[in-house]
PDB file of C-alpha atoms in Angstrom:
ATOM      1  CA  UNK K 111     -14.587  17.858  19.155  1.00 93.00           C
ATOM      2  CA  UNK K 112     -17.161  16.379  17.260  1.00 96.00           C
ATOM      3  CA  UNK K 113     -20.918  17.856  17.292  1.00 97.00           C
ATOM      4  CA  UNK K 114     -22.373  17.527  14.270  1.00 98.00           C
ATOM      5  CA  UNK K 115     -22.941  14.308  12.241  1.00 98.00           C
ATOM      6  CA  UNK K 116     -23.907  13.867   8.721  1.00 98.00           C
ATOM      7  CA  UNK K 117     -24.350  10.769   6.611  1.00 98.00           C
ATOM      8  CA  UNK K 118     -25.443   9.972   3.402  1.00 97.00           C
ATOM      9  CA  UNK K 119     -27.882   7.039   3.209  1.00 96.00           C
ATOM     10  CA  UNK K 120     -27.593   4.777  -0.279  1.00 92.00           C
ATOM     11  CA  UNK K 121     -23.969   2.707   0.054  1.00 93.00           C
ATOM     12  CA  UNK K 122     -23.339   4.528   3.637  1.00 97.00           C
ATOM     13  CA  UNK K 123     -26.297   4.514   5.960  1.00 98.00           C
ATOM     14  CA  UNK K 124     -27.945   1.797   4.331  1.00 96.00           C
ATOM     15  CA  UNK K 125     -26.528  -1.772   3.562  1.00 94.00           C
ATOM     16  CA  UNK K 126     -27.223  -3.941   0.421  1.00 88.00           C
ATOM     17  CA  UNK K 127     -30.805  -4.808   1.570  1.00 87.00           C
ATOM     18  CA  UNK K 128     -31.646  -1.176   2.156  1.00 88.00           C
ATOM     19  CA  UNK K 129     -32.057  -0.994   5.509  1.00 94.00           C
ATOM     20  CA  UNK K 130     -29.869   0.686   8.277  1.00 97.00           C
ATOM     21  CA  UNK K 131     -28.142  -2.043  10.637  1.00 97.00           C
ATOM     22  CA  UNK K 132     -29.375  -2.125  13.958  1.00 97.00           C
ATOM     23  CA  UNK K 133     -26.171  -2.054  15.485  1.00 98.00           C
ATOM     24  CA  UNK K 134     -26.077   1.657  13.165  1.00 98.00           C
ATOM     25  CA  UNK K 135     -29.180   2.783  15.413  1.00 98.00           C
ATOM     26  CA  UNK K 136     -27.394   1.929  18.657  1.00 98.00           C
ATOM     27  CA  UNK K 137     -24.595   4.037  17.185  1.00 98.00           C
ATOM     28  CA  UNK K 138     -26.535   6.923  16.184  1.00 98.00           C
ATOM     29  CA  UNK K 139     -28.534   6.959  19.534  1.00 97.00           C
ATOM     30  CA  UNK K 140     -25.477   6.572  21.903  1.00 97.00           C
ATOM     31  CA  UNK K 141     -23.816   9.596  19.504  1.00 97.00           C
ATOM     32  CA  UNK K 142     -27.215  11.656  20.190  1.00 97.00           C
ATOM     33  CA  UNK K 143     -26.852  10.163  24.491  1.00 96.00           C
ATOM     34  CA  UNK K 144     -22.976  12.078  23.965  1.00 96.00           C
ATOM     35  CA  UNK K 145     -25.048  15.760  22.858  1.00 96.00           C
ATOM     36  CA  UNK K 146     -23.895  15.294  19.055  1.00 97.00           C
ATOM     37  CA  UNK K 147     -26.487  16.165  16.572  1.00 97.00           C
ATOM     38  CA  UNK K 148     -27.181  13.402  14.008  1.00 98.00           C
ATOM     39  CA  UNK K 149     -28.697  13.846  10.535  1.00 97.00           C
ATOM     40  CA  UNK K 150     -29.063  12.477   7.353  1.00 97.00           C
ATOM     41  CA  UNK K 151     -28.120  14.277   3.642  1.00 97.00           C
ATOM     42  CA  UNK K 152     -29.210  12.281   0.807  1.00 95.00           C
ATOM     43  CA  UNK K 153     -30.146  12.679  -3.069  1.00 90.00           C
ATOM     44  CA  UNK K 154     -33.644  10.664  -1.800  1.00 90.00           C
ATOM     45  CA  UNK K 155     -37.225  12.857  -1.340  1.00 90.00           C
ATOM     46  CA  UNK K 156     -38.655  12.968   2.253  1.00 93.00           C
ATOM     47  CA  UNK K 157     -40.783  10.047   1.169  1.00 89.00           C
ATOM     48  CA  UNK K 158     -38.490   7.847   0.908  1.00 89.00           C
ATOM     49  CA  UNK K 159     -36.425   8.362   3.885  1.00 94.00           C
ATOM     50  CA  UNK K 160     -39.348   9.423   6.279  1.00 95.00           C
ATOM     51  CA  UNK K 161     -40.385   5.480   6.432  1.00 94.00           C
ATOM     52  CA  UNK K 162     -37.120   4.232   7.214  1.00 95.00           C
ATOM     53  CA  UNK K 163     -36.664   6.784  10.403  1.00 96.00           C
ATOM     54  CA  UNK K 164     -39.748   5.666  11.203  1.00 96.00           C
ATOM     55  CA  UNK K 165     -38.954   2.219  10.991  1.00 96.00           C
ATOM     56  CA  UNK K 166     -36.072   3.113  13.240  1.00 97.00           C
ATOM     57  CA  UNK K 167     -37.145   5.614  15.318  1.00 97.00           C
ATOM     58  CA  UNK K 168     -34.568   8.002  14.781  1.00 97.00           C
ATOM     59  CA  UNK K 169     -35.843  11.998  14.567  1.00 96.00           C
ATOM     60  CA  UNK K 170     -33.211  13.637  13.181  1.00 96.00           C
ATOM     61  CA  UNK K 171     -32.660  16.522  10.376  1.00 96.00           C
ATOM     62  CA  UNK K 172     -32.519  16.086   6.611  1.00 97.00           C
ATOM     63  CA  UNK K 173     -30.965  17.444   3.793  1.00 96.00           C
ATOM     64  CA  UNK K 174     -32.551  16.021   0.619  1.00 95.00           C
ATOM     65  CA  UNK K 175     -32.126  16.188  -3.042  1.00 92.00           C
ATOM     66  CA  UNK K 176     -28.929  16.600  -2.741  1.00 92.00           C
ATOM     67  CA  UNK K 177     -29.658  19.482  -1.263  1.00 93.00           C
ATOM     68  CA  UNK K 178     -32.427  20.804  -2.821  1.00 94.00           C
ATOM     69  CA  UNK K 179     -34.781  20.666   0.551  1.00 94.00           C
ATOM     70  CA  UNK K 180     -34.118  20.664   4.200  1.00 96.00           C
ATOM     71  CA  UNK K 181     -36.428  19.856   6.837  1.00 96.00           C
ATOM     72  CA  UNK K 182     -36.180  19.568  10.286  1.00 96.00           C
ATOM     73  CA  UNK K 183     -36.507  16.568  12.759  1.00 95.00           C
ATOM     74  CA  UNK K 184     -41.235  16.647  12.410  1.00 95.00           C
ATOM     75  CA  UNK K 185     -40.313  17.132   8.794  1.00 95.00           C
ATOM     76  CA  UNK K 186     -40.979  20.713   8.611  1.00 96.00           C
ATOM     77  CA  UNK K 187     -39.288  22.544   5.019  1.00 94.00           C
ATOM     78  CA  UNK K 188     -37.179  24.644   6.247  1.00 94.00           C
ATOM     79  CA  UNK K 189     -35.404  25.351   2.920  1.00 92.00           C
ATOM     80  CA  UNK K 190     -36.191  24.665  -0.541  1.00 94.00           C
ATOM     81  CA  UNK K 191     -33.713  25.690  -3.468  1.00 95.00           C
ATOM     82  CA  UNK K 192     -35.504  25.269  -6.841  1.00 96.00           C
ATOM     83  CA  UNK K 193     -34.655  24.953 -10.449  1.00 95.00           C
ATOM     84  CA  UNK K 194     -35.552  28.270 -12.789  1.00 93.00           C
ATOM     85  CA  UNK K 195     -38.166  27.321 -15.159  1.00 90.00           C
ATOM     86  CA  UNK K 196     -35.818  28.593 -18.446  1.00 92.00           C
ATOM     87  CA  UNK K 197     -33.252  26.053 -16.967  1.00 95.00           C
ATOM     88  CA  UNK K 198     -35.680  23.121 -16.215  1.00 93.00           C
ATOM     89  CA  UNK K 199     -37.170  23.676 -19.604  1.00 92.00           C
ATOM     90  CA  UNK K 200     -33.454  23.360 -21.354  1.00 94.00           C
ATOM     91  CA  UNK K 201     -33.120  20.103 -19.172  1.00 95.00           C
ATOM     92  CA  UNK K 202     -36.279  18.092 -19.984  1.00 92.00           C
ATOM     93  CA  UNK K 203     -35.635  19.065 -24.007  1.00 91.00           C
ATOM     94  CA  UNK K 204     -32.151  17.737 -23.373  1.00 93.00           C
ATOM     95  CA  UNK K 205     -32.937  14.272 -21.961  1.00 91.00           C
ATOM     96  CA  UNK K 206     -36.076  14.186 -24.716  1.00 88.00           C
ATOM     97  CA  UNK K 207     -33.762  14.922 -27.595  1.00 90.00           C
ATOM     98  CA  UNK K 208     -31.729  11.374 -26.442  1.00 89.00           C
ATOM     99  CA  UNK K 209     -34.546   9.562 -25.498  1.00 86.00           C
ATOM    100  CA  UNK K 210     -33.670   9.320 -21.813  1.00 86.00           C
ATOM    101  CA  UNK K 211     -36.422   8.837 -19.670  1.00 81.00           C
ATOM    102  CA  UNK K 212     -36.179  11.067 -15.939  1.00 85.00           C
ATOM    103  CA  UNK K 213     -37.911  11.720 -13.226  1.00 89.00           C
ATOM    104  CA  UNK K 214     -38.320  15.743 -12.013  1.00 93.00           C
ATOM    105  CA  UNK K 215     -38.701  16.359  -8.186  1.00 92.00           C
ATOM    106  CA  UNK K 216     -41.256  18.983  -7.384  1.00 93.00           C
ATOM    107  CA  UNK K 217     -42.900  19.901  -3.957  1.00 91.00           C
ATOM    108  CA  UNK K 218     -45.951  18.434  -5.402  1.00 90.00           C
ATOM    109  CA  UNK K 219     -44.688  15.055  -6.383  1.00 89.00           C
ATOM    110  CA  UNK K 220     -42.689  13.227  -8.311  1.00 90.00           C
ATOM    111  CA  UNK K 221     -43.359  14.080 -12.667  1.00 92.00           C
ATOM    112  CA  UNK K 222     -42.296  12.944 -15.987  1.00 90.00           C
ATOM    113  CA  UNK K 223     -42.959  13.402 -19.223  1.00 86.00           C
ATOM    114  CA  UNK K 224     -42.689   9.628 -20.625  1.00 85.00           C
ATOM    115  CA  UNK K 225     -45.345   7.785 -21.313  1.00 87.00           C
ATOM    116  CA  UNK K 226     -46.160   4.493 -18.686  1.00 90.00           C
ATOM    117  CA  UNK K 227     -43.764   2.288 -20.711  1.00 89.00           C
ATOM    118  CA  UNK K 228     -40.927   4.459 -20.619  1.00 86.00           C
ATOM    119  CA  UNK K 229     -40.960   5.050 -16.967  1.00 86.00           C
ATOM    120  CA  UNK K 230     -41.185   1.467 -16.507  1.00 90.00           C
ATOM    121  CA  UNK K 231     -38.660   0.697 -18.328  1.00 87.00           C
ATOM    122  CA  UNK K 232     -36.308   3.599 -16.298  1.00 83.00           C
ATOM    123  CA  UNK K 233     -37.702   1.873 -13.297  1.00 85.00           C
ATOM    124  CA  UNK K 234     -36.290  -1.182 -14.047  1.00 90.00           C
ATOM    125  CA  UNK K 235     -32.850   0.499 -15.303  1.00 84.00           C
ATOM    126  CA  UNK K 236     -33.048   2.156 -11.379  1.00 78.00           C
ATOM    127  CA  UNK K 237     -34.168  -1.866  -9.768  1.00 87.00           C
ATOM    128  CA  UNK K 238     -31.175  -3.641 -11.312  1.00 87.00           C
ATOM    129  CA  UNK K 239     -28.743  -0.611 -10.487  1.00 79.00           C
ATOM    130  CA  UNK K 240     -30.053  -1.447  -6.907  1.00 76.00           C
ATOM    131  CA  UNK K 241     -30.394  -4.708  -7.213  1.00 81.00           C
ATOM    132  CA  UNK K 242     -27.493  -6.020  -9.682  1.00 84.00           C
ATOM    133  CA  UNK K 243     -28.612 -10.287  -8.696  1.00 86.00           C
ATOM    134  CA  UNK K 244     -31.764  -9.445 -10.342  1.00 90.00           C
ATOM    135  CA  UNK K 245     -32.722 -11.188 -13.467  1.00 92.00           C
ATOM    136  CA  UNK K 246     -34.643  -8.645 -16.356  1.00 92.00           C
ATOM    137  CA  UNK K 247     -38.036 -10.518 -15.515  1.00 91.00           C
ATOM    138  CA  UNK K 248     -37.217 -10.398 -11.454  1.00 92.00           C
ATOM    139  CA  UNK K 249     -36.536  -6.456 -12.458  1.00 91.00           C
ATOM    140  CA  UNK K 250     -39.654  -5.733 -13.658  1.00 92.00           C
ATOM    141  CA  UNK K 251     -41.882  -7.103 -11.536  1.00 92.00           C
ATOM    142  CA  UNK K 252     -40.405  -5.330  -8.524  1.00 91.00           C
ATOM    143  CA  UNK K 253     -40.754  -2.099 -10.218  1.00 90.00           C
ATOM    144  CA  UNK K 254     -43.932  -2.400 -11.010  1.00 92.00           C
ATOM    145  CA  UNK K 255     -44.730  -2.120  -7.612  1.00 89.00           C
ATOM    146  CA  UNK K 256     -42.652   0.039  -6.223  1.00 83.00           C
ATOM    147  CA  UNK K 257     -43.687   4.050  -5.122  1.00 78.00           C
ATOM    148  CA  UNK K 258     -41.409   5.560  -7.436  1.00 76.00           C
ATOM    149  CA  UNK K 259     -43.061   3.993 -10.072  1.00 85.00           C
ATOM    150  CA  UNK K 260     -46.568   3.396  -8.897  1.00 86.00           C
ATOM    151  CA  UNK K 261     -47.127   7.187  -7.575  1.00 85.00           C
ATOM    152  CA  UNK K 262     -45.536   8.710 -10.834  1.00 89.00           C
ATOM    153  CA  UNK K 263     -47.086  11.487 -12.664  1.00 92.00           C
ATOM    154  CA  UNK K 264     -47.363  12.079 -16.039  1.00 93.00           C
ATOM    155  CA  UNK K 265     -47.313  15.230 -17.969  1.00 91.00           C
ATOM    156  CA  UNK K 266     -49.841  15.437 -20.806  1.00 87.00           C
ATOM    157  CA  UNK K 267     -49.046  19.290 -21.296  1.00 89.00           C
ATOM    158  CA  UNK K 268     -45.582  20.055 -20.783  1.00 86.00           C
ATOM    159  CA  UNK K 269     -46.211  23.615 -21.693  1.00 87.00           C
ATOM    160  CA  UNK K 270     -48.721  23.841 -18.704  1.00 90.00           C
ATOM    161  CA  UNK K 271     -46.527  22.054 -16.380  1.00 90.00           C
ATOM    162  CA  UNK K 272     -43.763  24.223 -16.737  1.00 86.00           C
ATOM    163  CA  UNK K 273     -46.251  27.718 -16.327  1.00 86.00           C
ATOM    164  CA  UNK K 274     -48.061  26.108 -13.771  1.00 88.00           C
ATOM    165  CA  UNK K 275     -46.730  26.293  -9.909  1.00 86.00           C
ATOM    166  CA  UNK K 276     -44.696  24.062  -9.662  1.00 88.00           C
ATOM    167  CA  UNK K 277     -41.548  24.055  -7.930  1.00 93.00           C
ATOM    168  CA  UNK K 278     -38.850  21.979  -9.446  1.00 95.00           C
ATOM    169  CA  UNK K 279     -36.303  21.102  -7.423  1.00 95.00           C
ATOM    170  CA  UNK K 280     -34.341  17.547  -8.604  1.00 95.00           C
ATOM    171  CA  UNK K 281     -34.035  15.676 -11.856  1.00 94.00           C
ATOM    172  CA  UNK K 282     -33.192  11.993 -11.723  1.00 90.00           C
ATOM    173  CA  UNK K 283     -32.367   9.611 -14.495  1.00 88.00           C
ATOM    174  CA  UNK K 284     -31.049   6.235 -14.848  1.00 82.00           C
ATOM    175  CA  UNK K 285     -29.777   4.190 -17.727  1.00 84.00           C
ATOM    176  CA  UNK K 286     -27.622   1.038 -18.597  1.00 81.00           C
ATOM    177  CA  UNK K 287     -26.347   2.759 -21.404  1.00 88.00           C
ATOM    178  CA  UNK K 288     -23.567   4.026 -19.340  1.00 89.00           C
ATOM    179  CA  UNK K 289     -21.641   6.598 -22.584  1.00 93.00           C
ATOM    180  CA  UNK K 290     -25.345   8.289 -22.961  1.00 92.00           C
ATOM    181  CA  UNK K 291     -25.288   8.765 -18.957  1.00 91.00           C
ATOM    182  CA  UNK K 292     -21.709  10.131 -19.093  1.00 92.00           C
ATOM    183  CA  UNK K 293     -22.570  12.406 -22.674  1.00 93.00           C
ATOM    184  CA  UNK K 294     -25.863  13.984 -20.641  1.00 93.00           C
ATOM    185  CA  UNK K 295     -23.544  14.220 -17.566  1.00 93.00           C
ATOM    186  CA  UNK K 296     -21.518  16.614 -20.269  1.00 94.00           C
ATOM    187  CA  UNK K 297     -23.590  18.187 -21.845  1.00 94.00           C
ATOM    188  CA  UNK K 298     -26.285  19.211 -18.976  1.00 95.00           C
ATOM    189  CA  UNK K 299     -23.129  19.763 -17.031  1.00 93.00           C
ATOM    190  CA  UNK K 300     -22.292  22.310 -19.561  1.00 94.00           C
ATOM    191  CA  UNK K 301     -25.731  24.669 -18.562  1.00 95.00           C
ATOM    192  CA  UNK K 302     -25.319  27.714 -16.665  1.00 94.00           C
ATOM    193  CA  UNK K 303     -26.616  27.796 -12.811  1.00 95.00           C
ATOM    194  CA  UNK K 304     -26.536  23.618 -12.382  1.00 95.00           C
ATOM    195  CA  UNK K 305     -25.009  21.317 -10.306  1.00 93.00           C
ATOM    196  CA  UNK K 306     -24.850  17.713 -12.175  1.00 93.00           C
ATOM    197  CA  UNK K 307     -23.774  14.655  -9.686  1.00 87.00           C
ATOM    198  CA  UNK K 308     -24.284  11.404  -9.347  1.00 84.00           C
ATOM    199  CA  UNK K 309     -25.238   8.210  -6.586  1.00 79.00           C
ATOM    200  CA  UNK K 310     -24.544   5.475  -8.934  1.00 78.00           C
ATOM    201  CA  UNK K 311     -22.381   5.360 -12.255  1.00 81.00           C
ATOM    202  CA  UNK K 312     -25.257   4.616 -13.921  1.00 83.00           C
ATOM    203  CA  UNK K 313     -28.021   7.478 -13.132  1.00 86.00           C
ATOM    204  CA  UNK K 314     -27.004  11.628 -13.592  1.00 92.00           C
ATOM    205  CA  UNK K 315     -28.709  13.676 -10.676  1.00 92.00           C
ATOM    206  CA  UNK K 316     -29.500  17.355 -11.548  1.00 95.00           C
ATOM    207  CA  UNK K 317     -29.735  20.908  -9.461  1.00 95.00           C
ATOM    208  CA  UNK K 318     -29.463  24.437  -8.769  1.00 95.00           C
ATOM    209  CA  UNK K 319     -25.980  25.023  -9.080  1.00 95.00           C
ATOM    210  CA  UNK K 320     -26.170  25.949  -4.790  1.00 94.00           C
ATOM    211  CA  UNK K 321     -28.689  22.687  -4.224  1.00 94.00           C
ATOM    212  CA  UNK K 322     -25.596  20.795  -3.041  1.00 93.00           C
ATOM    213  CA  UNK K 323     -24.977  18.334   0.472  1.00 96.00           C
ATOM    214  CA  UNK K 324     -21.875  20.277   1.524  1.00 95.00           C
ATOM    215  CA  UNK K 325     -23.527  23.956   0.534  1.00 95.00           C
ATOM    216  CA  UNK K 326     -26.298  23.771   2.645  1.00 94.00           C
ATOM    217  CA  UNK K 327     -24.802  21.498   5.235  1.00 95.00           C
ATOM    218  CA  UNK K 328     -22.564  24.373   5.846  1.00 95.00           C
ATOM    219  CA  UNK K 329     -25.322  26.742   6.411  1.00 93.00           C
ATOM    220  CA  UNK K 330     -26.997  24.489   8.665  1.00 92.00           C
ATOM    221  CA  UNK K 331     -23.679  24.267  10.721  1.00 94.00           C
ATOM    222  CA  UNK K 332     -23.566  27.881  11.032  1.00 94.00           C
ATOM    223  CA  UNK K 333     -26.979  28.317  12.264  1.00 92.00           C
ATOM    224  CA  UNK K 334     -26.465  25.718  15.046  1.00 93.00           C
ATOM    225  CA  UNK K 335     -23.419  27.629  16.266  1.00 95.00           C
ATOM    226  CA  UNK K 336     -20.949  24.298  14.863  1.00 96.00           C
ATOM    227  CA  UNK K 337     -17.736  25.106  13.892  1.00 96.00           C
ATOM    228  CA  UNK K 338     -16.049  23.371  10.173  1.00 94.00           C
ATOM    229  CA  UNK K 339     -14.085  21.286  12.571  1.00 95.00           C
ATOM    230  CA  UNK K 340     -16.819  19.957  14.834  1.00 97.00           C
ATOM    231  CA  UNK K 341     -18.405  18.375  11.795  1.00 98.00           C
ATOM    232  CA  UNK K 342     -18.199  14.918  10.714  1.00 98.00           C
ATOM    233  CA  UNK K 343     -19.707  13.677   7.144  1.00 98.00           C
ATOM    234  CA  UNK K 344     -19.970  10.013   5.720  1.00 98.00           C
ATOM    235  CA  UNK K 345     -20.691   9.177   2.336  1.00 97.00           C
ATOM    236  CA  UNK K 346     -19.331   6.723  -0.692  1.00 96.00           C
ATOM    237  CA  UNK K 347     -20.826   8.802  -4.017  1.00 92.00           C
ATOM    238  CA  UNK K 348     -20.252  11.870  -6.299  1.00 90.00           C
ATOM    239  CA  UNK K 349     -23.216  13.257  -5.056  1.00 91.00           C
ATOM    240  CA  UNK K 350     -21.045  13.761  -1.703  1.00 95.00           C
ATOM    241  CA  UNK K 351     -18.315  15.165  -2.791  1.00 94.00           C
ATOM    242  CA  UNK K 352     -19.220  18.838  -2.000  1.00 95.00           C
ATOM    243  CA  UNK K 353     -19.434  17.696   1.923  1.00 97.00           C
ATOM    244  CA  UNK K 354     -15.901  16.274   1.566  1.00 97.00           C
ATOM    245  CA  UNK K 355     -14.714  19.330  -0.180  1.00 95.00           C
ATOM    246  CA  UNK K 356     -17.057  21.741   2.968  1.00 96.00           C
ATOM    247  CA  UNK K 357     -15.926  19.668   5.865  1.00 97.00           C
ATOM    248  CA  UNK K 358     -12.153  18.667   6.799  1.00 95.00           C
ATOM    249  CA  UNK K 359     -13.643  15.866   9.170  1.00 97.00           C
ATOM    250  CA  UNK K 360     -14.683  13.486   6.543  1.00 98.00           C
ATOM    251  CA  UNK K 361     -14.991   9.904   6.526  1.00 98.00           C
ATOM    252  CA  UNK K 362     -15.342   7.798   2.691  1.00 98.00           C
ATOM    253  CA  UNK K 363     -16.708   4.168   2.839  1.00 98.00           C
ATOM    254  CA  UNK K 364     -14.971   1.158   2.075  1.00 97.00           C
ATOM    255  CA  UNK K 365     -16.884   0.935  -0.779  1.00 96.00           C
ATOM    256  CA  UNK K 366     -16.861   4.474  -1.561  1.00 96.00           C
ATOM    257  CA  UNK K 367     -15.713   5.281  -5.011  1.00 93.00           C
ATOM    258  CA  UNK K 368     -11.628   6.579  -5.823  1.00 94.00           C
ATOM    259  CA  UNK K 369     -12.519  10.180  -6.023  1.00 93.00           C
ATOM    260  CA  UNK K 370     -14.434  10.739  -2.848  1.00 95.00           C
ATOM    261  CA  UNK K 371     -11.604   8.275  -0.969  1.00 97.00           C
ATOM    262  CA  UNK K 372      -8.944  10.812  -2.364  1.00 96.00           C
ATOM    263  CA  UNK K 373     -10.401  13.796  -1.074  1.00 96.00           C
ATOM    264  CA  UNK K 374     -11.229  11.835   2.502  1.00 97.00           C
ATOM    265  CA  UNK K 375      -9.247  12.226   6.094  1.00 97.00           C
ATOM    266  CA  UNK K 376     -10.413   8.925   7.263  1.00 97.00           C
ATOM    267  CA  UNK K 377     -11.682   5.820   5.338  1.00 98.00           C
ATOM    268  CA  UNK K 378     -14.433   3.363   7.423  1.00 98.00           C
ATOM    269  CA  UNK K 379     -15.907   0.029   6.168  1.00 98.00           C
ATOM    270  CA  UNK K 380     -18.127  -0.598   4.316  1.00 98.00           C
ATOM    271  CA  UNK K 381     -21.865  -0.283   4.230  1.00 97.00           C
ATOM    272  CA  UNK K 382     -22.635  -3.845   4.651  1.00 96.00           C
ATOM    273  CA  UNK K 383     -20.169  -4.073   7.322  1.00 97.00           C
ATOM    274  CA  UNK K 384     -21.277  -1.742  10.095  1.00 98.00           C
ATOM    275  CA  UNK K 385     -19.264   1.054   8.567  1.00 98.00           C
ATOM    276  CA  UNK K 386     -21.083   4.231   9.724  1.00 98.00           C
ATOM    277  CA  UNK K 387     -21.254   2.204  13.367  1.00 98.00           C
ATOM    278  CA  UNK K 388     -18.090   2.405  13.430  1.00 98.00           C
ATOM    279  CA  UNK K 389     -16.982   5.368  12.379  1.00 98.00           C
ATOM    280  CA  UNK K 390     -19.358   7.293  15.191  1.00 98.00           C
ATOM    281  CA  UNK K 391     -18.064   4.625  17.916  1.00 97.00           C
ATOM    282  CA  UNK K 392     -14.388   6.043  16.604  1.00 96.00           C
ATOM    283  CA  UNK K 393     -15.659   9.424  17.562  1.00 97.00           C
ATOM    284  CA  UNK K 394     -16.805   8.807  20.558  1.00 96.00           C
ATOM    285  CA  UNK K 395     -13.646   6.705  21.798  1.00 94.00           C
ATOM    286  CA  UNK K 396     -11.525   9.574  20.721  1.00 89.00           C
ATOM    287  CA  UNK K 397     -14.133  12.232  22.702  1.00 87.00           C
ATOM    288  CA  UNK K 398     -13.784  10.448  26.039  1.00 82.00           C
ATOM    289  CA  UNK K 399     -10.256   9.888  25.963  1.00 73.00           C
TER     290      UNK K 399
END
């Protein structure tokens, strides 16, 4: 029996237009009506998700940065796993060295060490990753405006930032030069004590090494009592894969990727067609049979 639900958000929860389906909140609610616990585990910040609860008014428990932070349904931390500064420090000359321009996830907002023009122009690599109709003009007007770029901060005084303290937890980049994603998905890959993933092919996603969905989904689980087998995760990315390889009740999207479809028991539709929706109504069919 099912108790415990668990869904990624970007090309599971949420559709093309970034928003969860109303027909998806019926789902979730009627899921919550049956006593199973729903919550979300995504490679977002809280700041970014918090809204779109909100907007929904679901409560539920996240896992965030792909693990890097869990908090509970007011939004309370209950866990943080951070980066060591030695390893952070390795990372950010890494992605300098090649030019890339990232983001770094602390618990005191989101930092980078690019000037205004670079970020932009990572911002817009992120937009038209999201948004692939976009023209380059369209693209960078709508980042321009939106939080990820507009509440960025910039380190002047990297040496400070790093002996300062702050807590990193996440580093995010995205690029359209997808071999120079793929060589710093190598070679920062190749660093003791990380976890490198991935929501889109072209962006790299970067952890602790135990900052991962399916690791601390599986200490969550415990805690509530859940067995492996009354847990049910959703997702479509390589940043789920660790929940698919933790949980034998796993469901891929139709438009997950080959490798987490592989690994999946049972494969939904797809996020723009009411795919999480129906994977929980499945649930619940089979639970009052």
């Amino acid at each position: 029996m099912i108790r415990f639900i668990a869904s990624d958000m970007d090309g599971t929860l949420l559709n093309e237009k970034h928003k969860i389906d109303k027909e998806t909140v019926i789902a979730i609610k009627k899921a919550e009506e049956a006593g199973i616990v729903f919550a979300i585990s995504t490679g977002r910040e809280y700041e970014t998700v918090e809204p779109l609860l909100k907007e929904n008014n679901i409560k539920c428990q996240c896992v965030l940065m792909n693990g890097a932070e869990y908090r509970d349904e007011n939004g309370n931390i209950l866990e943080e796993i951070n980066i060591e500064q030695e390893t952070a420090t390795r990372i950010i000359h890494i992605l300098q060295e090649e030019k890339v321009s990232a983001r770094i996830f602390t618990n005191k907002g989101i930092y980078t060490t690019d000037t205004k023009e670079e970020a932009l122009q990572e911002m817009v690599y992120r937009t038209l990753s999201f948004n692939p109709d976009f023209t380059q003009e369209e693209a960078v007007k709508f980042a321009k405006v939106q939080a990820y770029f507009v509440n960025l901060n910039y380190i002047s005084k990297l040496e400070e930032f790093l002996n300062s303290d702050m807590e990193i937890r996440k580093f995010v980049a995205f690029h359209n030069d997808l071999d120079l994603i793929n060589k710093m998905k190598k070679v920062i890959g190749e660093i003791k004590g990380v976890a490198v993933s991935s929501s889109f092919k072209d962006n790299i996603e970067v952890t602790d090494i135990t900052a991962q969905k399916g690791i601390i989904l599986a200490k969550v689980a415990k805690k509530m009592g859940f067995k492996r087998d009354e847990v049910l995760v959703l997702g479509d990315s390589f940043n789920d894969y660790s929940m698919f390889t933790e949980f034998t009740e796993s469901v891929a999207m139709g438009n997950a990727i080959p490798e987490i479809k592989e690994v999946a028991k049972y494969i939904t539709d797809t996020n723009n067609n009411l795919g999480v929706a129906k994977a929980i109504y499945k649930v619940l069919e089979e639970q009052n049979k």
